[in-house]
Tab-separated table of C-alpha atoms and ligand atoms in Angstrom:
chain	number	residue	atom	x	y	z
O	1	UNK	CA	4.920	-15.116	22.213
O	2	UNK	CA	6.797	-13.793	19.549
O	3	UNK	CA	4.816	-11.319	17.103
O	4	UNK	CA	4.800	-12.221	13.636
O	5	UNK	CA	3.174	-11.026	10.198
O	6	UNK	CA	3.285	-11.800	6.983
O	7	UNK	CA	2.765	-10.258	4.036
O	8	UNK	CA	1.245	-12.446	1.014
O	9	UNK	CA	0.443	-10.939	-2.177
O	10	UNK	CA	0.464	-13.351	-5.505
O	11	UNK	CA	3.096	-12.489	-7.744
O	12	UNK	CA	0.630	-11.917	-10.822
O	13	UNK	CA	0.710	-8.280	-10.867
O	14	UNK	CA	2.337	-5.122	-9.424
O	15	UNK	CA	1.698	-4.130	-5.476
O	16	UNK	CA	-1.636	-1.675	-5.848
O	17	UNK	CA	-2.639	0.674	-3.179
O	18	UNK	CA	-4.911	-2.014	-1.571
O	19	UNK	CA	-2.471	-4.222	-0.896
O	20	UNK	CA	-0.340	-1.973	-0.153
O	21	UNK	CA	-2.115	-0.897	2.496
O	22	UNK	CA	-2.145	-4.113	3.799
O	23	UNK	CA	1.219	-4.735	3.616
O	24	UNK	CA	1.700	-1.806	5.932
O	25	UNK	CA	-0.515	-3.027	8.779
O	26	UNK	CA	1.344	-6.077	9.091
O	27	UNK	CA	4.730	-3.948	9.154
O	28	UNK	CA	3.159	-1.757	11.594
O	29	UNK	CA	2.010	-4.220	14.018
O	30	UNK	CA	4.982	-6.590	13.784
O	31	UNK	CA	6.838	-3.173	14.582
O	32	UNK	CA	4.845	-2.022	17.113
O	33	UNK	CA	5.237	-5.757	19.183
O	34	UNK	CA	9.211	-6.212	18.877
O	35	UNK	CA	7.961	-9.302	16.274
O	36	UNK	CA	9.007	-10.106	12.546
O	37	UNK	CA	7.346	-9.340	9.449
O	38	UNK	CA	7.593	-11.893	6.442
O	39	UNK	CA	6.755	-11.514	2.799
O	40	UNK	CA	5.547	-14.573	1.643
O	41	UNK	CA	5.300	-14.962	-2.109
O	42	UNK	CA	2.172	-17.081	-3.097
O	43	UNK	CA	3.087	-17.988	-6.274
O	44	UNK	CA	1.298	-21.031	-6.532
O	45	UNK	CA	-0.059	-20.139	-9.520
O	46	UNK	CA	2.777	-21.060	-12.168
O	47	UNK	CA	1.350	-19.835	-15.215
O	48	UNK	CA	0.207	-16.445	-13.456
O	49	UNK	CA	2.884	-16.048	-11.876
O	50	UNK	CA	6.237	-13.565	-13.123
O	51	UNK	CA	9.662	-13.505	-11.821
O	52	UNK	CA	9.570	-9.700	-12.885
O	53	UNK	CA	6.557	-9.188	-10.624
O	54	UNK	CA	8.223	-10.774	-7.497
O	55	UNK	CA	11.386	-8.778	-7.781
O	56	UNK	CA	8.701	-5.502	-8.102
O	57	UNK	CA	6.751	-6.069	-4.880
O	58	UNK	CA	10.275	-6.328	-3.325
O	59	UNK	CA	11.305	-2.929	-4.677
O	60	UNK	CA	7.752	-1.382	-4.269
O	61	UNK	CA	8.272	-2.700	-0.216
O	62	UNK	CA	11.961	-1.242	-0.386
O	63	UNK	CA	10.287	2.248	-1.127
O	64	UNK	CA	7.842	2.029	1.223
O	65	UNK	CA	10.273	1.468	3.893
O	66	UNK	CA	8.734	-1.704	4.847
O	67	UNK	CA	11.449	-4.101	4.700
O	68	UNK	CA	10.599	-8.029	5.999
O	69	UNK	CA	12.701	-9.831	8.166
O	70	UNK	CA	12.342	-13.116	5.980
O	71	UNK	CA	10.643	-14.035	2.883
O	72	UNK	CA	9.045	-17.652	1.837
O	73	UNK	CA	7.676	-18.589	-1.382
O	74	UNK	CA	5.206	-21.340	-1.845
O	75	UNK	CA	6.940	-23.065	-4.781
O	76	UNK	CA	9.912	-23.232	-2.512
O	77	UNK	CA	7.586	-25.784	-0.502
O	78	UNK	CA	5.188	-27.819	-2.396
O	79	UNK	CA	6.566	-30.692	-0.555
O	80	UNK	CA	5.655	-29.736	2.373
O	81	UNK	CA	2.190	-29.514	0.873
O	82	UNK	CA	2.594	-32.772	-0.365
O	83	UNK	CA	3.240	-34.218	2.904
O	84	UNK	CA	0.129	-32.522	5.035
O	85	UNK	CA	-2.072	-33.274	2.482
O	86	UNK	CA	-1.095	-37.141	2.861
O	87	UNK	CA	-1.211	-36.872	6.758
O	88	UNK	CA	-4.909	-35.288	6.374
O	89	UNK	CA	-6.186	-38.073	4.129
O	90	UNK	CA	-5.030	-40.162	6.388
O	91	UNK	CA	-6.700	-38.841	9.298
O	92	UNK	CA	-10.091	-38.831	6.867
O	93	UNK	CA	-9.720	-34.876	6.618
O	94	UNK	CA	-8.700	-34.930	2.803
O	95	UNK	CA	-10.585	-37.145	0.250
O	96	UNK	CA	-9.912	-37.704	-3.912
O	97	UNK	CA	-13.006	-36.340	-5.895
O	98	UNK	CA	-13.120	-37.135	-9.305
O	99	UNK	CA	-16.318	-34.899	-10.525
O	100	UNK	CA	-15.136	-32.759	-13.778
O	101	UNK	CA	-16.401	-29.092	-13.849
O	102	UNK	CA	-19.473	-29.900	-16.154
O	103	UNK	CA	-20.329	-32.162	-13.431
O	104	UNK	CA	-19.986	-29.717	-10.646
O	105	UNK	CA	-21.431	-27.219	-12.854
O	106	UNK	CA	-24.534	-29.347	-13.328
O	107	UNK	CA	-24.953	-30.267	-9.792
O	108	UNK	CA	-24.746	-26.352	-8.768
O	109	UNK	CA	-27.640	-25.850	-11.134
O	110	UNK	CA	-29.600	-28.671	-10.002
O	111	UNK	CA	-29.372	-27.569	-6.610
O	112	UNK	CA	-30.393	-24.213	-7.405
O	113	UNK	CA	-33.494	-25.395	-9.482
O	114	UNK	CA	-34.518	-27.169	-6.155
O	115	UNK	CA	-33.736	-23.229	-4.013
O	116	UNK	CA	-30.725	-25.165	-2.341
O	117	UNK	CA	-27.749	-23.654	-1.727
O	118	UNK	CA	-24.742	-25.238	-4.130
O	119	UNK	CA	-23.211	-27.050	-1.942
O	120	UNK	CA	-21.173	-30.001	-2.611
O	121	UNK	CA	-22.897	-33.033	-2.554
O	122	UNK	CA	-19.381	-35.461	-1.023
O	123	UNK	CA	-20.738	-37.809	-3.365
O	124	UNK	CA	-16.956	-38.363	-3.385
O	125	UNK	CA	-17.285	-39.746	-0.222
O	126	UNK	CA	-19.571	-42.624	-1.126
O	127	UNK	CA	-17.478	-44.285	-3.657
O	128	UNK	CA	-15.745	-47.322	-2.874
O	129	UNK	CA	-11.872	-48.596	-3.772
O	130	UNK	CA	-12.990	-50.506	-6.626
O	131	UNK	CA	-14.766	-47.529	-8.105
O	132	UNK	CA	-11.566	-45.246	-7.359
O	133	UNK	CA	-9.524	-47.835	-8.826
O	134	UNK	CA	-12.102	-47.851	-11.965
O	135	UNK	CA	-11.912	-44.384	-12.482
O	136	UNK	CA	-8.127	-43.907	-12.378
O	137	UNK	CA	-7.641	-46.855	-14.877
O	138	UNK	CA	-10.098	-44.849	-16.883
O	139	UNK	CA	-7.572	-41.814	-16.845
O	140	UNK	CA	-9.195	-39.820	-14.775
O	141	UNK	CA	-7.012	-37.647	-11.994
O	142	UNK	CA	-8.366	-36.726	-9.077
O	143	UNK	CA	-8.628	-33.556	-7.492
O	144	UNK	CA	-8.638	-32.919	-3.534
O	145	UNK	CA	-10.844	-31.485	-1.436
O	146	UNK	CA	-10.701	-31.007	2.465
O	147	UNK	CA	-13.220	-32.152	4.695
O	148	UNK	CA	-15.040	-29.932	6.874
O	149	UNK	CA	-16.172	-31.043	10.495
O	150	UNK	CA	-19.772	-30.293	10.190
O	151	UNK	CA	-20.411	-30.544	13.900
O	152	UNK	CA	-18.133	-28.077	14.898
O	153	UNK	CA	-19.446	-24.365	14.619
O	154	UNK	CA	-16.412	-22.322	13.346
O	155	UNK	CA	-16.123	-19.386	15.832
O	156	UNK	CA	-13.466	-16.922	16.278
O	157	UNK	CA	-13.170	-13.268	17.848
O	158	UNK	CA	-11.904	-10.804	14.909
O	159	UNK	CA	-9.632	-8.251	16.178
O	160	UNK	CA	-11.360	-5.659	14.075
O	161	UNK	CA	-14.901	-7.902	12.932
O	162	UNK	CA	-15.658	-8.901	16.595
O	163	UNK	CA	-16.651	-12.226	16.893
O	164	UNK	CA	-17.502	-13.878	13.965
O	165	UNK	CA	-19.301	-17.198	13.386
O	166	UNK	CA	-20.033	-19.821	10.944
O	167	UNK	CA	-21.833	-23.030	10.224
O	168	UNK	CA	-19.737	-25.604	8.341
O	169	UNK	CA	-22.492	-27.311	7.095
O	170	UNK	CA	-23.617	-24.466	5.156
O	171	UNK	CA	-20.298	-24.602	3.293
O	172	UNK	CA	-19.202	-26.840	0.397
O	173	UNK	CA	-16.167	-28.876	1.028
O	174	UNK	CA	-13.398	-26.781	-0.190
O	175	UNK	CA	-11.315	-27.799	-3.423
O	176	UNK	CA	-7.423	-28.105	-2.248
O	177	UNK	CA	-5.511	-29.104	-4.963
O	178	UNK	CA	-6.587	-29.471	-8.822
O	179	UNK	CA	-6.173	-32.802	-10.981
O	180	UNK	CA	-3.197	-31.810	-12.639
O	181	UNK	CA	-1.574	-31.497	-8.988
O	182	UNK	CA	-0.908	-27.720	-8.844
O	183	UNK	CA	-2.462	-26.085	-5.311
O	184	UNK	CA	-5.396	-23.374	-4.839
O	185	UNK	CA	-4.531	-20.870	-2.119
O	186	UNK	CA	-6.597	-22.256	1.168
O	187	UNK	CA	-4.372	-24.918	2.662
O	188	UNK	CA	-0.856	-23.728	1.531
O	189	UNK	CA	-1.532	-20.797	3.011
O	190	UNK	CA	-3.170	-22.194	6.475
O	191	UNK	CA	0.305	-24.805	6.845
O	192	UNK	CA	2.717	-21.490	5.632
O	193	UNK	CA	1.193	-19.609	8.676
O	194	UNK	CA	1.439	-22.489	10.822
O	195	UNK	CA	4.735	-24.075	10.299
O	196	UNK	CA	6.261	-19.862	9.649
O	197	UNK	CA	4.376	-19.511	13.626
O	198	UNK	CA	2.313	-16.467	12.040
O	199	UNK	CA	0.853	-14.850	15.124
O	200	UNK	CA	-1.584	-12.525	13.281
O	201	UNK	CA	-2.687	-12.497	9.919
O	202	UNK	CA	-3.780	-9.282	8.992
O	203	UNK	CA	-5.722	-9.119	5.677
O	204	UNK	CA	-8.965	-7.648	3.401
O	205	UNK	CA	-12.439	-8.591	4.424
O	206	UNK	CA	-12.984	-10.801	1.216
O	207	UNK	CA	-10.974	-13.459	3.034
O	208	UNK	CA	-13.732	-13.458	5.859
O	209	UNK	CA	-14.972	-17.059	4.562
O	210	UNK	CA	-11.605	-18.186	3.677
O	211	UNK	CA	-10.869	-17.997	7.529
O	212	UNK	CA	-13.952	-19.952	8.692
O	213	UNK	CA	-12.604	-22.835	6.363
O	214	UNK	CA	-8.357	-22.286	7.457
O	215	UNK	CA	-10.100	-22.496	10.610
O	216	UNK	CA	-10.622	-26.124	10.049
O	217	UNK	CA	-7.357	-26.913	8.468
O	218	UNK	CA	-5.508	-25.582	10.979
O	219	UNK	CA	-7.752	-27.736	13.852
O	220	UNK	CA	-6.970	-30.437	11.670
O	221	UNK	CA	-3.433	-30.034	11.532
O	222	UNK	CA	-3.228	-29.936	15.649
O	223	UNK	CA	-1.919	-26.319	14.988
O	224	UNK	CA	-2.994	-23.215	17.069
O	225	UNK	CA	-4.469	-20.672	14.457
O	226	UNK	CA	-3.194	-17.213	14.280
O	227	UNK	CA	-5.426	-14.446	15.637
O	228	UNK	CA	-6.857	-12.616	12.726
O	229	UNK	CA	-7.985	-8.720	11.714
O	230	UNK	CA	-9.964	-8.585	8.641
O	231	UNK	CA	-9.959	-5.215	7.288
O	232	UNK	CA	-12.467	-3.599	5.535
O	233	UNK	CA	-11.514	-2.783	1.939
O	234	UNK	CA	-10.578	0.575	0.549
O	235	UNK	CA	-12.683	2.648	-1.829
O	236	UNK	CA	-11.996	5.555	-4.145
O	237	UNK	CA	-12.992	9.010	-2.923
O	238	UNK	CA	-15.728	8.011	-5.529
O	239	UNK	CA	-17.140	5.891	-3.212
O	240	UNK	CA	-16.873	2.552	-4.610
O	241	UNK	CA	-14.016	-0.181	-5.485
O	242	UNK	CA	-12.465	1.435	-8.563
O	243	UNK	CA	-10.534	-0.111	-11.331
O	244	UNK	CA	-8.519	2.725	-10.317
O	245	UNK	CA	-7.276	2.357	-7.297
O	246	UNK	CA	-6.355	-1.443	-8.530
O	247	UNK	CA	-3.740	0.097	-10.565
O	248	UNK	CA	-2.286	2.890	-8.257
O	249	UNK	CA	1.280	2.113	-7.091
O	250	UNK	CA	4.142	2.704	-6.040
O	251	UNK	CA	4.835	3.485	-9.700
O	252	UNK	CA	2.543	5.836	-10.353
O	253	UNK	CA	3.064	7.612	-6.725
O	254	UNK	CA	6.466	8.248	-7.693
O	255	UNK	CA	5.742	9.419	-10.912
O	256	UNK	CA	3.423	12.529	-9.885
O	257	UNK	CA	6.439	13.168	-6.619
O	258	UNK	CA	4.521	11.315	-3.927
O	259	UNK	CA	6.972	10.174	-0.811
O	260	UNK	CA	6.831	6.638	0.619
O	261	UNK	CA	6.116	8.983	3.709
O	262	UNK	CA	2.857	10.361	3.074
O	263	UNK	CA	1.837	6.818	1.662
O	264	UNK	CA	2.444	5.592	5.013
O	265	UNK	CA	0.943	8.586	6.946
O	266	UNK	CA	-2.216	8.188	4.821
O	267	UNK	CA	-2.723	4.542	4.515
O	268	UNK	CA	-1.838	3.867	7.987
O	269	UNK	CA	-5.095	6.239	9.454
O	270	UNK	CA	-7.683	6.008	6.902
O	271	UNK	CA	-10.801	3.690	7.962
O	272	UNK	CA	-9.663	4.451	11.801
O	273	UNK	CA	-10.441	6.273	14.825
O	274	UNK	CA	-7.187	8.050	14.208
O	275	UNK	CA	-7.151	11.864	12.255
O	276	UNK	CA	-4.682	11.222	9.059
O	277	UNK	CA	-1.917	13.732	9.904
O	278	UNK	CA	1.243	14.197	8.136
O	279	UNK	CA	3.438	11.891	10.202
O	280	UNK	CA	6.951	10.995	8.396
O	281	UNK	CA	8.154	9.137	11.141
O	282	UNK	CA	6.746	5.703	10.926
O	283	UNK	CA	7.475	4.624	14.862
O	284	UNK	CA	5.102	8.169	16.285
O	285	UNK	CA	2.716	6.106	13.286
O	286	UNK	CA	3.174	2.834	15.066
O	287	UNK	CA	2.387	4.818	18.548
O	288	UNK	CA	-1.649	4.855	18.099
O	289	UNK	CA	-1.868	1.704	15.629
O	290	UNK	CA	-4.225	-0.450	17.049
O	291	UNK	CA	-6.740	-3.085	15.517
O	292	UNK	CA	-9.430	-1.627	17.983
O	293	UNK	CA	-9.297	1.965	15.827
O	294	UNK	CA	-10.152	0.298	12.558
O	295	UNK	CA	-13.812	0.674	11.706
O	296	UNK	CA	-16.045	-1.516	9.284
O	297	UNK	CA	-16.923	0.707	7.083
O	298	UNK	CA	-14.675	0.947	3.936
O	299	UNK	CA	-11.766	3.068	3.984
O	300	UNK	CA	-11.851	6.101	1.656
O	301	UNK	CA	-8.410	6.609	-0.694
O	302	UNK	CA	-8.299	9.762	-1.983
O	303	UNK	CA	-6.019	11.381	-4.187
O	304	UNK	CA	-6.360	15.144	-2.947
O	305	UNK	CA	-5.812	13.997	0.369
O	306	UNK	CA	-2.509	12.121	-0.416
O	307	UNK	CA	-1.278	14.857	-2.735
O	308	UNK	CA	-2.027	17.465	0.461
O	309	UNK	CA	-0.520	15.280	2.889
O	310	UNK	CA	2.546	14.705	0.935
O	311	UNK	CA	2.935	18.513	0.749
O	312	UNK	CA	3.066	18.801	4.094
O	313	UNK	CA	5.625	16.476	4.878
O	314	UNK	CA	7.592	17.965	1.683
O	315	UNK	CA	7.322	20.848	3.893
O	316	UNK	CA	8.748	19.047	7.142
O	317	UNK	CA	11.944	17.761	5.191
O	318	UNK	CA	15.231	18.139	6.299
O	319	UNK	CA	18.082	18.886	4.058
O	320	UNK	CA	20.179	15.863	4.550
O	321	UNK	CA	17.476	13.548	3.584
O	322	UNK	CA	16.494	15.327	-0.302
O	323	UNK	CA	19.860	17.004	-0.882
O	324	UNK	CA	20.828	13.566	-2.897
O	325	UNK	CA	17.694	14.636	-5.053
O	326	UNK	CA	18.442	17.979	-5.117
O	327	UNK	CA	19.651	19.782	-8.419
O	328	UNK	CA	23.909	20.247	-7.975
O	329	UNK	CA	24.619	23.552	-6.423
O	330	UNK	CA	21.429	23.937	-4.328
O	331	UNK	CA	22.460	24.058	-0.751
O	332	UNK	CA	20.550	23.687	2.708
O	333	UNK	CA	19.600	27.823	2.685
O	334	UNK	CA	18.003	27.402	-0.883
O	335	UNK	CA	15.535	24.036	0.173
O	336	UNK	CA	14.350	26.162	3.438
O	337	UNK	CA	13.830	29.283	1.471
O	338	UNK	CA	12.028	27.129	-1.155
O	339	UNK	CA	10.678	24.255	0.646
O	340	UNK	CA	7.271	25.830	2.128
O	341	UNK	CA	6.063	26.114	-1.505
O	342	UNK	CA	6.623	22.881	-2.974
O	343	UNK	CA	4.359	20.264	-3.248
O	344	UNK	CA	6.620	17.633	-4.081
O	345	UNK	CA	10.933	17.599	-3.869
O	346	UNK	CA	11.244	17.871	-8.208
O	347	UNK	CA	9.596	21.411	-8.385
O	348	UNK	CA	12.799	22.416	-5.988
O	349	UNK	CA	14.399	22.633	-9.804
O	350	UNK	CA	12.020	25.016	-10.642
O	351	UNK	CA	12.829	27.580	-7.833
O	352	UNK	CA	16.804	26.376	-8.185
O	353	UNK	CA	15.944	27.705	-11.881
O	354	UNK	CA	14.565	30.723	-10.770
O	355	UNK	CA	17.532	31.355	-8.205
O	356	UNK	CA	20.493	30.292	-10.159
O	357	UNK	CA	19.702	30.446	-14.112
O	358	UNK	CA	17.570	32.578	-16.313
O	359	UNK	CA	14.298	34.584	-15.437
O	360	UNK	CA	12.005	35.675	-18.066
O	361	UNK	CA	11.636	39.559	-17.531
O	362	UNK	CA	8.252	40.074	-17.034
O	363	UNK	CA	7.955	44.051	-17.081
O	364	UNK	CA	4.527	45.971	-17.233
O	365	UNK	CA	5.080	49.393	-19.209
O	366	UNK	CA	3.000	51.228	-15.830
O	367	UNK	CA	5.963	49.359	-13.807
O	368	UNK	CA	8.791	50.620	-16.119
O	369	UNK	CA	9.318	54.044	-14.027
O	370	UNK	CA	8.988	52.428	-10.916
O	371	UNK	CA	11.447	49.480	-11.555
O	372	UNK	CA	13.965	51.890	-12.987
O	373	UNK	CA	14.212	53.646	-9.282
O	374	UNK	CA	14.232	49.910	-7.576
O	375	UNK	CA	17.372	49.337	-9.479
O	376	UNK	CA	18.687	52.308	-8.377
O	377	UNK	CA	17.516	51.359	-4.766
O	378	UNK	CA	18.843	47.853	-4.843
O	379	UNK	CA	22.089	48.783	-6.018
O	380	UNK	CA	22.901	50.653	-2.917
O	381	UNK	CA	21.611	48.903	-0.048
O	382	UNK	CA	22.958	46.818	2.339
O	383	UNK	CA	22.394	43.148	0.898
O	384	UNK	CA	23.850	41.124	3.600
O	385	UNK	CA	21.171	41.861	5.864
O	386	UNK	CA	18.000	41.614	4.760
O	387	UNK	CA	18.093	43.031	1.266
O	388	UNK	CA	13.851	42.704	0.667
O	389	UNK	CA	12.718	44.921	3.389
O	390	UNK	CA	15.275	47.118	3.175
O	391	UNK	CA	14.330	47.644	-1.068
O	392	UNK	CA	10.716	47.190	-0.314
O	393	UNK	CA	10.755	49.666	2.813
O	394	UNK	CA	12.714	52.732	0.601
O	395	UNK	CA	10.701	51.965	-2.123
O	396	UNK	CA	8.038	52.471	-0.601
O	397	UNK	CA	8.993	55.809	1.024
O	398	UNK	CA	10.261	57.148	-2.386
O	399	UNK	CA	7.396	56.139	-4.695
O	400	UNK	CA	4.505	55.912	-2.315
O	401	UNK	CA	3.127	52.657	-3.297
O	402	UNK	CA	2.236	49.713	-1.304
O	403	UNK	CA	1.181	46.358	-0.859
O	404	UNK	CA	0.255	44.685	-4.169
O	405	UNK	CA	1.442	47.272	-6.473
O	406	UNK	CA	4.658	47.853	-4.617
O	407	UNK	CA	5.449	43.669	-4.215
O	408	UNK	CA	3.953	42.466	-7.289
O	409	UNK	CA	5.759	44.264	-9.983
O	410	UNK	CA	8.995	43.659	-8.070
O	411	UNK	CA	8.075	39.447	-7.792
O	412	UNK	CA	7.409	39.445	-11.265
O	413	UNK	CA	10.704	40.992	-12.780
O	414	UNK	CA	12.781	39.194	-10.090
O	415	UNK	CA	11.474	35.463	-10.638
O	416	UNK	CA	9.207	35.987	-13.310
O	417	UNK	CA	6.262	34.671	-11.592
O	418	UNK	CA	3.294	35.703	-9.504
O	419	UNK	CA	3.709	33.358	-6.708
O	420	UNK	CA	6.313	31.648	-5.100
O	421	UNK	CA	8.700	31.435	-2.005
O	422	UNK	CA	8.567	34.438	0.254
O	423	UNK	CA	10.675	36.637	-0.993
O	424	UNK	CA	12.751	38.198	2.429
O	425	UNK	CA	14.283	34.520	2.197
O	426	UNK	CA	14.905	34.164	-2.323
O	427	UNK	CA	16.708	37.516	-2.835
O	428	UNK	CA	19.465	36.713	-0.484
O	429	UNK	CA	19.610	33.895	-2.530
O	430	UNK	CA	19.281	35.737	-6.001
O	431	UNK	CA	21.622	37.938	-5.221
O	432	UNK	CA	22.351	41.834	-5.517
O	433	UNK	CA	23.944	41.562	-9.304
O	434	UNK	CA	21.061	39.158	-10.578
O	435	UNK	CA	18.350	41.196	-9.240
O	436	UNK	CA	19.631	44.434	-10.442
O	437	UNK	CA	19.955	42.924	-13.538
O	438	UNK	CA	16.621	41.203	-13.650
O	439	UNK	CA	14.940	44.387	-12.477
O	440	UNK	CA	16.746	46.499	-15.309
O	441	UNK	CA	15.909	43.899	-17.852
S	1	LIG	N1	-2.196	-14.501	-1.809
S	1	LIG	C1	-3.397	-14.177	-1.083
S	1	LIG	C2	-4.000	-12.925	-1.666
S	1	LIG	O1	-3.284	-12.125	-2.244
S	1	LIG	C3	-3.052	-14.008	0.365
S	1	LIG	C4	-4.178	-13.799	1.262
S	1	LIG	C5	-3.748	-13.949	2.698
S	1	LIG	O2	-3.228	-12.941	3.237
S	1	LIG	O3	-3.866	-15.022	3.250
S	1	LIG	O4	-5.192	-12.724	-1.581
């Protein structure tokens, strides 16, 4: 059986880290089997939905590295809709209701007055052709709901949920297409995944019900449903669903220097078995990925974590792969020297700036005496070996300092700072004129 995923956000609004998230679960596990992974553009929804926001979640998926091997859209296919819709009425699985919202709004209420749940009442059901026939020379369109089997329980093992069951009869008949003809989400999406042969859909928890009721459809298409993994939804550090986290993307990741690789090394572990580690490569990611190490409990997103992680793999990268990004001049020596201090590729510049351009002297008046003689010292020594312990080590000797008071003064007036790269591999880099020069200043 051939493996395949899809991904299906609604083009209403940018990618957030949610969906994301789930985007990169279905790219994993299509990955992991040798199968496909599909967007699928649900864009149902024509007044919701934006050209501008399709052509982002295919850039935001670009970044992310998680690139499908097809992509539908659902306006592409409404005839297909069309044409299941006609073969389940006529197999008694689809009916015309003709209730308007006040109605159904009334009957909820009146249900609930009586401590029933509000479920529909397929009062639909009972009416006869002459009374269809009456109503749609009245004017009024019909909207279409699909009938569920009531005798049937729904049942199905959840690759993360475990087996999970329902009771149709509990459940209202679910609404499939509205009277002005445009389609809710349930049965496109249950014929997409069958006629696209989706193998495993791969989605939040909310959609728990929505499966007991695809269920159906798909039983009453005579197609063999996918297998499914519900996860459980991701929560801010905070602890709850934030408004947040709804807007965090690919956008603003980029913005504040976080790679598509620590998105994927964080997003792909959190809510599992699995410690999040700072993996770049996505296939030693794809090693442990398995539905079995996702837990039910939500998954925590949090930003410290993702700005620590990215760090890390900052850390880990080679040359080749950020020299594009890299400000002109800097070369391979300069990103090892600097790269174990960054936290994200940009502040490179900064330590390019503090190599190659000006540095703020930064001279304390107790220093003064003691950076006159490293002058003297560093314009005599041997600077193609290793120019920092051979000034620090006859420094030391001449003036009898050490540790802090013998490296600090000499960090400061060479990159102007405190802190920063170690300093055996920057003055190499800074070179002996520079740093005589920036010690003298
Ligand atoms: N467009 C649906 C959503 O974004 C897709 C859900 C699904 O994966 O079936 O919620």
């Amino acid at each position: 059986m051939t493996i395949i995923t899809r991904f299906a956000p609604s083009p209403t609004g940018r990618l957030h880290v949610g969906n994301i998230r789930t985007a990169l679960h279905n790219w994993m596990w299509a990955h992991k089997n040798g199968g496909q992974f599909w967007l699928r553009i649900d864009d149902t929804d024509a007044e919701r939905s934006e050209e501008r926001y399709v052509d982002a979640i295919r850039a935001d998926l670009a970044w992310l590295g998680l690139v499908p091997d097809g992509e539908e859209r659902q306006s592409a296919r409404f005839h297909r809709y069309e044409a299941r819709l006609a073969a389940l009425h006529a197999a008694g699985r689809a009916y015309p209701a003709y209730e308007t919202a006040q109605e159904l709004d009334l009957k909820r209420k009146i249900a609930a007055g009586r401590g029933l749940p509000p479920v529909y009442d397929r009062a639909a059901l009972a009416l006869s052709d002459d009374d269809r026939a009456r109503l749609e020379s009245e004017g009024v369109r019909p909207h279409w709901r699909f009938q569920l089997d009531h005798d049937t329980p729904i049942e199905w093992d959840d690759l993360i949920r475990g087996h999970q069951k329902f009771d149709a009869a509990t459940m209202s008949d679910p609404v499939i297409r509205r009277a002005d003809g445009s389609w809710l989400y349930m049965l496109p999406s249950a014929i997409d995944d069958a006629e696209m042969g989706v193998s495993h859909v791969v989605r939040g928890e909310d959609h728990v019900s929505n499966t007991a009721l695809q269920l159906q459809m798909f039983d009453a298409m005579g197609a063999a449903p996918p297998a499914f993994a519900h996860e459980a939804l991701l929560v801010g550090s905070e602890g709850k669903l934030s408004k947040r986290l709804g807007s965090l993307g690919v956008d603003a990741f980029r913005e504040i220097g976080i790679e598509p690789e620590a998105v994927r090394a964080l997003l792909a572990r959190i809510g599992t078995s699995d410690p999040v580690e700072p993996i770049a490569d996505p296939e030693r990611l794809i090693e442990t990925f398995d539905f079995a190490r996702f837990g039910r409990a939500p998954a925590r997103f949090d930003d410290a974590e993702l700005a620590g992680l990215n760090a890390k793999i900052v850390h880990a990268m080679n040359y080749d792969i950020v020299a594009p990004r890299l400000p002109a001049g800097m070369g391979e020596t300069e990103w090892l020297a600097v790269r174990p201090n960054l936290k994200t590729v940009a502040e490179a510049a900064d330590w390019w700036a503090v190599i190659d351009g000006e540095v703020p002297g930064d001279i304390d008046d107790a220093d003064r005496d003691f950076l006159a003689e490293a002058v003297r010292v560093a314009g005599t020594i041997d600077w193609s070996a290793d120019p920092w312990h051979a000034l620090t080590g006859t420094l030391k000797a001449s003036t009898g300092r050490s540790g802090k008071a013998l490296f600090l003064p000499l960090r400061r007036a060479l990159t102007g700072r405190d802190h920063g790269p170690d300093m055996a591999a920057l003055l190499p880099l800074i070179g002996q004129d520079r740093a005589v020069a920036r010690l003298g200043s």
